[in-house]
């Protein structure tokens, strides 16, 4: 793992280091290129030991399958219920997984009271719902599906007719603006199906994203649900379609993957999907829509990676092999780019970038946690800022703001010493050999710093950049690391 992490942090095409063995779980293999591998999870299955065993072993991201939807979280107007969603979020965080929130505004699975609203009453209820839910989960969500399935099927490229659409064409951007204001730390996604290849529907979504980017409407990612079967196969231009969206300046994510079928045909299709994502540097992760075939919303199609008994299917092996075949690492996953500034106060867990002391050096950058139990977070970009006659940087001190006492796992990163700022000095032993991944682990409890990227000569010159991320063995809150350098 340490070797793999070090390779991933280099920010280059993955090639396993000599002697390194391939990762053996979906999450670890995806992490080698800075990606996540997630699953949709149902709260009522968290008492199923087989289910939870697979979840905890294989996955690094969780999407509540139904528990964050409008009917679940606001069954009565103005009264919010988070118990089931919290069970999933708490389970994820306690086991080092991140969470994709799904979904804030959608024509389906609305509570009855919302279905009966229209006009300004519905618009303000929708905006309030987005605000309340995103605020409640602020800092705990990697990405929100802010708006789900707002475009019509067929060749028109039109918006889907719905009560939300009838409140005015700007309902989507109103939802995104409300989400950004409520949680500036979450990536904000538009999510849809039948948009996986280039067609009238995906063209319409593309035009919307392009327009949002041009006008500064906050959008950071597009989710491609990717529900496939013989009637709706993996499109030949799947990768090209992901890429053209990425080229707009948004991340792309495969958000609800399932592929009906069996045996090698199903396995081949899973491999194709994974390779397409890995070929697109801004494809930041893949989520399958359930764990075992029997957990699926369309169980009769056996569309998932594990059979009803929890055994790995050929589709699992193809997925793992494709993940291990590598691809470009994902790009920075830090501050959402080129969108309107958040209107809400940033969370207190986000420290400002360090500033260079007079005549000294500093690193600017940040990223997000947490990770746990051997998982690796996306690498974090750091750029060396130097002023005056500062010497080359030989020491980095990442500080994870939420790091709790009692645990340290350190590896040298950027070719230098790295130690969580708040780790007790007598815990963990920072690496001393520049450019060599070393680690030392002590007690449980927090995410820790890993590294391994950067120059091999142990120095970073002015303007040079490197990456680091989190790798931990415990439970960590969302955290934005900063670096100081000397
Ligand atoms: O339909 C597949 C997915 C398409 N994209 C959006 C996703 O949110 C959607 O997920 C599915 C869930 O997997 C199903 O579990 O959304 C369905 C509803 O549109 C979910 O089904 C519902 C049933 O219709 C309800 O009867 C049931 O009470 O699940 C509910 C909770 O089990």
GROMACS .gro file of N, CA and C in nm, residues 186-331:
model
  438
  186UNK      N    1  -1.865   2.099  -0.050
  186UNK     CA    2  -1.907   1.984  -0.130
  186UNK      C    3  -1.900   2.017  -0.278
  187UNK      N    4  -1.860   1.918  -0.355
  187UNK     CA    5  -1.872   1.932  -0.499
  187UNK      C    6  -2.019   1.921  -0.536
  188UNK      N    7  -2.059   2.001  -0.630
  188UNK     CA    8  -2.199   2.008  -0.668
  188UNK      C    9  -2.217   1.948  -0.807
  189UNK      N   10  -2.296   1.841  -0.815
  189UNK     CA   11  -2.310   1.765  -0.939
  189UNK      C   12  -2.450   1.774  -0.996
  190UNK      N   13  -2.458   1.770  -1.127
  190UNK     CA   14  -2.581   1.738  -1.197
  190UNK      C   15  -2.574   1.590  -1.235
  191UNK      N   16  -2.681   1.515  -1.211
  191UNK     CA   17  -2.679   1.369  -1.228
  191UNK      C   18  -2.795   1.325  -1.318
  192UNK      N   19  -2.765   1.236  -1.413
  192UNK     CA   20  -2.874   1.190  -1.500
  192UNK      C   21  -2.840   1.055  -1.563
  193UNK      N   22  -2.941   0.996  -1.627
  193UNK     CA   23  -2.925   0.869  -1.698
  193UNK      C   24  -2.952   0.891  -1.846
  194UNK      N   25  -2.914   0.794  -1.926
  194UNK     CA   26  -2.926   0.807  -2.072
  194UNK      C   27  -2.850   0.928  -2.124
  195UNK      N   28  -2.749   0.966  -2.050
  195UNK     CA   29  -2.660   1.074  -2.092
  195UNK      C   30  -2.519   1.019  -2.107
  196UNK      N   31  -2.507   0.887  -2.111
  196UNK     CA   32  -2.375   0.824  -2.104
  196UNK      C   33  -2.299   0.831  -2.237
  197UNK      N   34  -2.372   0.842  -2.346
  197UNK     CA   35  -2.311   0.867  -2.476
  197UNK      C   36  -2.359   1.001  -2.529
  198UNK      N   37  -2.308   1.038  -2.642
  198UNK     CA   38  -2.351   1.164  -2.702
  198UNK      C   39  -2.488   1.142  -2.767
  199UNK      N   40  -2.584   1.215  -2.722
  199UNK     CA   41  -2.719   1.210  -2.779
  199UNK      C   42  -2.789   1.342  -2.747
  200UNK      N   43  -2.913   1.353  -2.788
  200UNK     CA   44  -2.982   1.481  -2.769
  200UNK      C   45  -2.991   1.518  -2.621
  201UNK      N   46  -3.010   1.417  -2.536
  201UNK     CA   47  -3.024   1.447  -2.393
  201UNK      C   48  -2.890   1.492  -2.335
  202UNK      N   49  -2.785   1.419  -2.366
  202UNK     CA   50  -2.655   1.459  -2.310
  202UNK      C   51  -2.608   1.591  -2.371
  203UNK      N   52  -2.644   1.615  -2.497
  203UNK     CA   53  -2.610   1.745  -2.557
  203UNK      C   54  -2.678   1.859  -2.481
  204UNK      N   55  -2.800   1.834  -2.439
  204UNK     CA   56  -2.872   1.939  -2.366
  204UNK      C   57  -2.808   1.962  -2.228
  205UNK      N   58  -2.768   1.854  -2.163
  205UNK     CA   59  -2.698   1.870  -2.034
  205UNK      C   60  -2.565   1.942  -2.056
  206UNK      N   61  -2.498   1.903  -2.161
  206UNK     CA   62  -2.369   1.967  -2.194
  206UNK      C   63  -2.388   2.119  -2.211
  207UNK      N   64  -2.491   2.155  -2.284
  207UNK     CA   65  -2.516   2.298  -2.306
  207UNK      C   66  -2.547   2.369  -2.175
  208UNK      N   67  -2.619   2.302  -2.087
  208UNK     CA   68  -2.649   2.363  -1.957
  208UNK      C   69  -2.521   2.384  -1.876
  209UNK      N   70  -2.437   2.282  -1.873
  209UNK     CA   71  -2.313   2.294  -1.795
  209UNK      C   72  -2.226   2.405  -1.853
  210UNK      N   73  -2.219   2.407  -1.986
  210UNK     CA   74  -2.140   2.513  -2.052
  210UNK      C   75  -2.194   2.651  -2.014
  211UNK      N   76  -2.323   2.663  -2.014
  211UNK     CA   77  -2.387   2.790  -1.978
  211UNK      C   78  -2.361   2.824  -1.831
  212UNK      N   79  -2.372   2.724  -1.744
  212UNK     CA   80  -2.347   2.749  -1.602
  212UNK      C   81  -2.203   2.797  -1.582
  213UNK      N   82  -2.110   2.731  -1.648
  213UNK     CA   83  -1.970   2.771  -1.631
  213UNK      C   84  -1.950   2.914  -1.683
  214UNK      N   85  -2.014   2.946  -1.794
  214UNK     CA   86  -1.998   3.079  -1.852
  214UNK      C   87  -2.057   3.187  -1.763
  215UNK      N   88  -2.164   3.154  -1.695
  215UNK     CA   89  -2.233   3.255  -1.613
  215UNK      C   90  -2.198   3.247  -1.465
  216UNK      N   91  -2.108   3.156  -1.431
  216UNK     CA   92  -2.066   3.149  -1.291
  216UNK      C   93  -2.166   3.082  -1.200
  217UNK      N   94  -2.256   3.004  -1.256
  217UNK     CA   95  -2.344   2.924  -1.170
  217UNK      C   96  -2.260   2.810  -1.114
  218UNK      N   97  -2.263   2.789  -0.983
  218UNK     CA   98  -2.170   2.691  -0.925
  218UNK      C   99  -2.206   2.548  -0.962
  219UNK      N  100  -2.121   2.486  -1.040
  219UNK     CA  101  -2.134   2.343  -1.072
  219UNK      C  102  -1.994   2.285  -1.083
  220UNK      N  103  -1.972   2.173  -1.022
  220UNK     CA  104  -1.838   2.115  -1.016
  220UNK      C  105  -1.827   1.980  -1.082
  221UNK      N  106  -1.938   1.915  -1.106
  221UNK     CA  107  -1.929   1.778  -1.155
  221UNK      C  108  -2.059   1.736  -1.223
  222UNK      N  109  -2.043   1.638  -1.308
  222UNK     CA  110  -2.159   1.578  -1.375
  222UNK      C  111  -2.154   1.428  -1.348
  223UNK      N  112  -2.267   1.375  -1.302
  223UNK     CA  113  -2.278   1.233  -1.274
  223UNK      C  114  -2.345   1.161  -1.390
  224UNK      N  115  -2.286   1.051  -1.430
  224UNK     CA  116  -2.342   0.967  -1.536
  224UNK      C  117  -2.386   0.837  -1.469
  225UNK      N  118  -2.517   0.817  -1.465
  225UNK     CA  119  -2.568   0.705  -1.385
  225UNK      C  120  -2.520   0.571  -1.437
  226UNK      N  121  -2.526   0.552  -1.567
  226UNK     CA  122  -2.470   0.431  -1.628
  226UNK      C  123  -2.543   0.303  -1.584
  227UNK      N  124  -2.673   0.305  -1.602
  227UNK     CA  125  -2.754   0.183  -1.586
  227UNK      C  126  -2.762   0.115  -1.722
  228UNK      N  127  -2.691   0.004  -1.737
  228UNK     CA  128  -2.682  -0.057  -1.869
  228UNK      C  129  -2.746  -0.194  -1.873
  229UNK      N  130  -2.800  -0.227  -1.990
  229UNK     CA  131  -2.847  -0.363  -2.020
  229UNK      C  132  -2.847  -0.378  -2.172
  230UNK      N  133  -2.904  -0.486  -2.221
  230UNK     CA  134  -2.895  -0.508  -2.366
  230UNK      C  135  -2.971  -0.401  -2.444
  231UNK      N  136  -3.075  -0.347  -2.383
  231UNK     CA  137  -3.149  -0.242  -2.451
  231UNK      C  138  -3.081  -0.106  -2.439
  232UNK      N  139  -2.994  -0.095  -2.345
  232UNK     CA  140  -2.923   0.030  -2.320
  232UNK      C  141  -2.777  -0.004  -2.290
  233UNK      N  142  -2.703  -0.043  -2.394
  233UNK     CA  143  -2.567  -0.093  -2.372
  233UNK      C  144  -2.468   0.020  -2.344
  234UNK      N  145  -2.349  -0.017  -2.304
  234UNK     CA  146  -2.242   0.081  -2.286
  234UNK      C  147  -2.218   0.147  -2.422
  235UNK      N  148  -2.234   0.278  -2.431
  235UNK     CA  149  -2.220   0.342  -2.562
  235UNK      C  150  -2.075   0.332  -2.614
  236UNK      N  151  -2.063   0.325  -2.744
  236UNK     CA  152  -1.930   0.319  -2.804
  236UNK      C  153  -1.849   0.445  -2.773
  237UNK      N  154  -1.920   0.556  -2.757
  237UNK     CA  155  -1.850   0.683  -2.733
  237UNK      C  156  -1.856   0.725  -2.585
  238UNK      N  157  -1.868   0.625  -2.500
  238UNK     CA  158  -1.878   0.652  -2.356
  238UNK      C  159  -1.762   0.739  -2.306
  239UNK      N  160  -1.640   0.693  -2.335
  239UNK     CA  161  -1.522   0.768  -2.289
  239UNK      C  162  -1.518   0.908  -2.351
  240UNK      N  163  -1.548   0.916  -2.479
  240UNK     CA  164  -1.545   1.047  -2.545
  240UNK      C  165  -1.648   1.140  -2.483
  241UNK      N  166  -1.760   1.085  -2.446
  241UNK     CA  167  -1.863   1.168  -2.385
  241UNK      C  168  -1.820   1.218  -2.247
  242UNK      N  169  -1.761   1.129  -2.167
  242UNK     CA  170  -1.707   1.173  -2.037
  242UNK      C  171  -1.604   1.283  -2.059
  243UNK      N  172  -1.521   1.262  -2.158
  243UNK     CA  173  -1.411   1.357  -2.181
  243UNK      C  174  -1.463   1.494  -2.223
  244UNK      N  175  -1.565   1.496  -2.306
  244UNK     CA  176  -1.610   1.629  -2.352
  244UNK      C  177  -1.671   1.707  -2.235
  245UNK      N  178  -1.736   1.639  -2.144
  245UNK     CA  179  -1.784   1.710  -2.025
  245UNK      C  180  -1.667   1.756  -1.939
  246UNK      N  181  -1.571   1.668  -1.919
  246UNK     CA  182  -1.453   1.707  -1.840
  246UNK      C  183  -1.386   1.830  -1.900
  247UNK      N  184  -1.387   1.837  -2.031
  247UNK     CA  185  -1.323   1.950  -2.098
  247UNK      C  186  -1.395   2.083  -2.070
  248UNK      N  187  -1.515   2.076  -2.019
  248UNK     CA  188  -1.586   2.198  -1.979
  248UNK      C  189  -1.535   2.251  -1.845
  249UNK      N  190  -1.452   2.172  -1.778
  249UNK     CA  191  -1.399   2.217  -1.649
  249UNK      C  192  -1.475   2.164  -1.531
  250UNK      N  193  -1.539   2.052  -1.548
  250UNK     CA  194  -1.606   1.985  -1.436
  250UNK      C  195  -1.548   1.845  -1.419
  251UNK      N  196  -1.557   1.793  -1.297
  251UNK     CA  197  -1.528   1.652  -1.276
  251UNK      C  198  -1.643   1.571  -1.335
  252UNK      N  199  -1.612   1.450  -1.372
  252UNK     CA  200  -1.718   1.357  -1.411
  252UNK      C  201  -1.708   1.235  -1.320
  253UNK      N  202  -1.822   1.179  -1.291
  253UNK     CA  203  -1.828   1.063  -1.201
  253UNK      C  204  -1.929   0.964  -1.256
  254UNK      N  205  -1.901   0.838  -1.241
  254UNK     CA  206  -1.996   0.733  -1.277
  254UNK      C  207  -2.070   0.701  -1.148
  255UNK      N  208  -2.198   0.733  -1.145
  255UNK     CA  209  -2.264   0.746  -1.016
  255UNK      C  210  -2.357   0.632  -0.976
  256UNK      N  211  -2.407   0.554  -1.072
  256UNK     CA  212  -2.505   0.450  -1.035
  256UNK      C  213  -2.485   0.326  -1.121
  257UNK      N  214  -2.362   0.289  -1.140
  257UNK     CA  215  -2.331   0.184  -1.237
  257UNK      C  216  -2.394   0.050  -1.201
  258UNK      N  217  -2.464  -0.006  -1.296
  258UNK     CA  218  -2.500  -0.148  -1.293
  258UNK      C  219  -2.518  -0.193  -1.438
  259UNK      N  220  -2.487  -0.318  -1.464
  259UNK     CA  221  -2.491  -0.370  -1.600
  259UNK      C  222  -2.555  -0.509  -1.593
  260UNK      N  223  -2.672  -0.520  -1.649
  260UNK     CA  224  -2.738  -0.651  -1.648
  260UNK      C  225  -2.662  -0.749  -1.735
  261UNK      N  226  -2.672  -0.876  -1.701
  261UNK     CA  227  -2.603  -0.977  -1.779
  261UNK      C  228  -2.536  -1.078  -1.688
  262UNK      N  229  -2.446  -1.153  -1.746
  262UNK     CA  230  -2.378  -1.255  -1.667
  262UNK      C  231  -2.245  -1.290  -1.734
  263UNK      N  232  -2.163  -1.358  -1.660
  263UNK     CA  233  -2.041  -1.417  -1.712
  263UNK      C  234  -1.947  -1.317  -1.778
  264UNK      N  235  -1.882  -1.364  -1.884
  264UNK     CA  236  -1.776  -1.284  -1.945
  264UNK      C  237  -1.832  -1.161  -2.017
  265UNK      N  238  -1.954  -1.171  -2.069
  265UNK     CA  239  -2.010  -1.055  -2.139
  265UNK      C  240  -2.030  -0.940  -2.039
  266UNK      N  241  -2.088  -0.972  -1.926
  266UNK     CA  242  -2.106  -0.869  -1.824
  266UNK      C  243  -1.971  -0.818  -1.775
  267UNK      N  244  -1.879  -0.911  -1.756
  267UNK     CA  245  -1.746  -0.873  -1.708
  267UNK      C  246  -1.677  -0.779  -1.807
  268UNK      N  247  -1.689  -0.811  -1.935
  268UNK     CA  248  -1.626  -0.725  -2.037
  268UNK      C  249  -1.683  -0.584  -2.033
  269UNK      N  250  -1.814  -0.576  -2.013
  269UNK     CA  251  -1.875  -0.443  -2.008
  269UNK      C  252  -1.829  -0.363  -1.886
  270UNK      N  253  -1.819  -0.431  -1.772
  270UNK     CA  254  -1.766  -0.360  -1.655
  270UNK      C  255  -1.624  -0.312  -1.681
  271UNK      N  256  -1.544  -0.397  -1.743
  271UNK     CA  257  -1.407  -0.357  -1.773
  271UNK      C  258  -1.403  -0.235  -1.864
  272UNK      N  259  -1.492  -0.232  -1.961
  272UNK     CA  260  -1.497  -0.117  -2.053
  272UNK      C  261  -1.530   0.011  -1.979
  273UNK      N  262  -1.627   0.003  -1.891
  273UNK     CA  263  -1.668   0.123  -1.817
  273UNK      C  264  -1.553   0.173  -1.730
  274UNK      N  265  -1.489   0.081  -1.661
  274UNK     CA  266  -1.379   0.123  -1.572
  274UNK      C  267  -1.264   0.183  -1.654
  275UNK      N  268  -1.231   0.120  -1.763
  275UNK     CA  269  -1.121   0.174  -1.845
  275UNK      C  270  -1.156   0.311  -1.901
  276UNK      N  271  -1.282   0.332  -1.935
  276UNK     CA  272  -1.322   0.464  -1.985
  276UNK      C  273  -1.301   0.570  -1.879
  277UNK      N  274  -1.342   0.539  -1.756
  277UNK     CA  275  -1.322   0.637  -1.648
  277UNK      C  276  -1.173   0.663  -1.626
  278UNK      N  277  -1.097   0.556  -1.622
  278UNK     CA  278  -0.955   0.574  -1.594
  278UNK      C  279  -0.881   0.649  -1.705
  279UNK      N  280  -0.938   0.648  -1.824
  279UNK     CA  281  -0.875   0.720  -1.934
  279UNK      C  282  -0.904   0.869  -1.931
  280UNK      N  283  -0.995   0.909  -1.844
  280UNK     CA  284  -1.034   1.050  -1.834
  280UNK      C  285  -0.985   1.102  -1.699
  281UNK      N  286  -0.890   1.191  -1.702
  281UNK     CA  287  -0.825   1.227  -1.576
  281UNK      C  288  -0.924   1.290  -1.478
  282UNK      N  289  -1.025   1.358  -1.529
  282UNK     CA  290  -1.122   1.419  -1.438
  282UNK      C  291  -1.238   1.326  -1.405
  283UNK      N  292  -1.229   1.201  -1.442
  283UNK     CA  293  -1.327   1.104  -1.394
  283UNK      C  294  -1.278   1.059  -1.257
  284UNK      N  295  -1.340   1.110  -1.152
  284UNK     CA  296  -1.281   1.098  -1.019
  284UNK      C  297  -1.325   0.973  -0.944
  285UNK      N  298  -1.424   0.902  -0.995
  285UNK     CA  299  -1.462   0.780  -0.925
  285UNK      C  300  -1.583   0.713  -0.985
  286UNK      N  301  -1.605   0.593  -0.938
  286UNK     CA  302  -1.714   0.508  -0.987
  286UNK      C  303  -1.793   0.458  -0.867
  287UNK      N  304  -1.925   0.465  -0.879
  287UNK     CA  305  -2.013   0.407  -0.777
  287UNK      C  306  -2.103   0.304  -0.843
  288UNK      N  307  -2.110   0.186  -0.786
  288UNK     CA  308  -2.206   0.085  -0.833
  288UNK      C  309  -2.333   0.098  -0.750
  289UNK      N  310  -2.448   0.070  -0.815
  289UNK     CA  311  -2.577   0.098  -0.751
  289UNK      C  312  -2.624  -0.025  -0.673
  290UNK      N  313  -2.548  -0.055  -0.568
  290UNK     CA  314  -2.578  -0.169  -0.483
  290UNK      C  315  -2.457  -0.259  -0.470
  291UNK      N  316  -2.467  -0.355  -0.383
  291UNK     CA  317  -2.352  -0.442  -0.358
  291UNK      C  318  -2.376  -0.580  -0.420
  292UNK      N  319  -2.472  -0.654  -0.368
  292UNK     CA  320  -2.501  -0.787  -0.425
  292UNK      C  321  -2.616  -0.775  -0.526
  293UNK      N  322  -2.622  -0.871  -0.616
  293UNK     CA  323  -2.733  -0.871  -0.713
  293UNK      C  324  -2.868  -0.858  -0.643
  294UNK      N  325  -2.880  -0.924  -0.531
  294UNK     CA  326  -3.008  -0.923  -0.460
  294UNK      C  327  -3.038  -0.788  -0.394
  295UNK      N  328  -2.939  -0.702  -0.387
  295UNK     CA  329  -2.961  -0.569  -0.331
  295UNK      C  330  -3.007  -0.469  -0.437
  296UNK      N  331  -3.002  -0.511  -0.562
  296UNK     CA  332  -3.025  -0.416  -0.671
  296UNK      C  333  -3.171  -0.377  -0.686
  297UNK      N  334  -3.194  -0.256  -0.734
  297UNK     CA  335  -3.330  -0.211  -0.766
  297UNK      C  336  -3.387  -0.291  -0.883
  298UNK      N  337  -3.300  -0.359  -0.956
  298UNK     CA  338  -3.348  -0.448  -1.062
  298UNK      C  339  -3.276  -0.582  -1.049
  299UNK      N  340  -3.307  -0.646  -0.938
  299UNK     CA  341  -3.235  -0.767  -0.898
  299UNK      C  342  -3.245  -0.879  -1.002
  300UNK      N  343  -3.353  -0.883  -1.075
  300UNK     CA  344  -3.369  -0.992  -1.172
  300UNK      C  345  -3.265  -0.986  -1.283
  301UNK      N  346  -3.204  -0.872  -1.302
  301UNK     CA  347  -3.101  -0.859  -1.406
  301UNK      C  348  -2.961  -0.891  -1.357
  302UNK      N  349  -2.948  -0.927  -1.231
  302UNK     CA  350  -2.816  -0.963  -1.173
  302UNK      C  351  -2.707  -0.864  -1.216
  303UNK      N  352  -2.728  -0.735  -1.191
  303UNK     CA  353  -2.641  -0.636  -1.257
  303UNK      C  354  -2.516  -0.596  -1.179
  304UNK      N  355  -2.490  -0.657  -1.064
  304UNK     CA  356  -2.385  -0.603  -0.978
  304UNK      C  357  -2.261  -0.694  -0.974
  305UNK      N  358  -2.172  -0.664  -0.883
  305UNK     CA  359  -2.039  -0.729  -0.882
  305UNK      C  360  -2.032  -0.851  -0.791
  306UNK      N  361  -2.132  -0.865  -0.703
  306UNK     CA  362  -2.135  -0.977  -0.608
  306UNK      C  363  -2.268  -1.049  -0.625
  307UNK      N  364  -2.264  -1.180  -0.616
  307UNK     CA  365  -2.391  -1.254  -0.626
  307UNK      C  366  -2.466  -1.244  -0.494
  308UNK      N  367  -2.581  -1.306  -0.491
  308UNK     CA  368  -2.667  -1.293  -0.375
  308UNK      C  369  -2.607  -1.347  -0.247
  309UNK      N  370  -2.507  -1.433  -0.262
  309UNK     CA  371  -2.439  -1.486  -0.144
  309UNK      C  372  -2.317  -1.404  -0.105
  310UNK      N  373  -2.291  -1.302  -0.184
  310UNK     CA  374  -2.175  -1.218  -0.154
  310UNK      C  375  -2.046  -1.265  -0.219
  311UNK      N  376  -2.058  -1.361  -0.311
  311UNK     CA  377  -1.937  -1.407  -0.382
  311UNK      C  378  -1.902  -1.311  -0.494
  312UNK      N  379  -1.774  -1.299  -0.519
  312UNK     CA  380  -1.728  -1.214  -0.629
  312UNK      C  381  -1.764  -1.280  -0.762
  313UNK      N  382  -1.819  -1.201  -0.852
  313UNK     CA  383  -1.855  -1.250  -0.984
  313UNK      C  384  -1.741  -1.220  -1.083
  314UNK      N  385  -1.746  -1.279  -1.202
  314UNK     CA  386  -1.647  -1.241  -1.304
  314UNK      C  387  -1.643  -1.090  -1.327
  315UNK      N  388  -1.758  -1.025  -1.315
  315UNK     CA  389  -1.761  -0.879  -1.331
  315UNK      C  390  -1.674  -0.809  -1.226
  316UNK      N  391  -1.670  -0.868  -1.107
  316UNK     CA  392  -1.583  -0.811  -1.003
  316UNK      C  393  -1.437  -0.819  -1.046
  317UNK      N  394  -1.397  -0.937  -1.091
  317UNK     CA  395  -1.257  -0.956  -1.129
  317UNK      C  396  -1.219  -0.864  -1.244
  318UNK      N  397  -1.310  -0.851  -1.340
  318UNK     CA  398  -1.280  -0.762  -1.453
  318UNK      C  399  -1.267  -0.618  -1.406
  319UNK      N  400  -1.351  -0.580  -1.312
  319UNK     CA  401  -1.345  -0.443  -1.258
  319UNK      C  402  -1.213  -0.420  -1.184
  320UNK      N  403  -1.179  -0.516  -1.100
  320UNK     CA  404  -1.054  -0.502  -1.024
  320UNK      C  405  -0.934  -0.498  -1.118
  321UNK      N  406  -0.933  -0.588  -1.214
  321UNK     CA  407  -0.820  -0.591  -1.308
  321UNK      C  408  -0.809  -0.460  -1.385
  322UNK      N  409  -0.923  -0.408  -1.427
  322UNK     CA  410  -0.920  -0.282  -1.502
  322UNK      C  411  -0.869  -0.169  -1.413
  323UNK      N  412  -0.913  -0.166  -1.287
  323UNK     CA  413  -0.865  -0.062  -1.195
  323UNK      C  414  -0.714  -0.075  -1.175
  324UNK      N  415  -0.668  -0.197  -1.166
  324UNK     CA  416  -0.524  -0.217  -1.144
  324UNK      C  417  -0.441  -0.191  -1.268
  325UNK      N  418  -0.507  -0.188  -1.384
  325UNK     CA  419  -0.431  -0.157  -1.506
  325UNK      C  420  -0.397  -0.010  -1.512
  326UNK      N  421  -0.463   0.070  -1.430
  326UNK     CA  422  -0.420   0.207  -1.409
  326UNK      C  423  -0.469   0.304  -1.514
  327UNK      N  424  -0.421   0.424  -1.499
  327UNK     CA  425  -0.460   0.534  -1.586
  327UNK      C  426  -0.406   0.660  -1.524
  328UNK      N  427  -0.434   0.774  -1.585
  328UNK     CA  428  -0.384   0.898  -1.525
  328UNK      C  429  -0.450   0.923  -1.391
  329UNK      N  430  -0.377   0.982  -1.304
  329UNK     CA  431  -0.435   1.015  -1.175
  329UNK      C  432  -0.535   1.127  -1.192
  330UNK      N  433  -0.628   1.133  -1.099
  330UNK     CA  434  -0.726   1.241  -1.104
  330UNK      C  435  -0.657   1.372  -1.068
  331UNK      N  436  -0.710   1.480  -1.116
  331UNK     CA  437  -0.650   1.610  -1.089
  331UNK      C  438  -0.686   1.657  -0.950
   0.00000   0.00000   0.00000
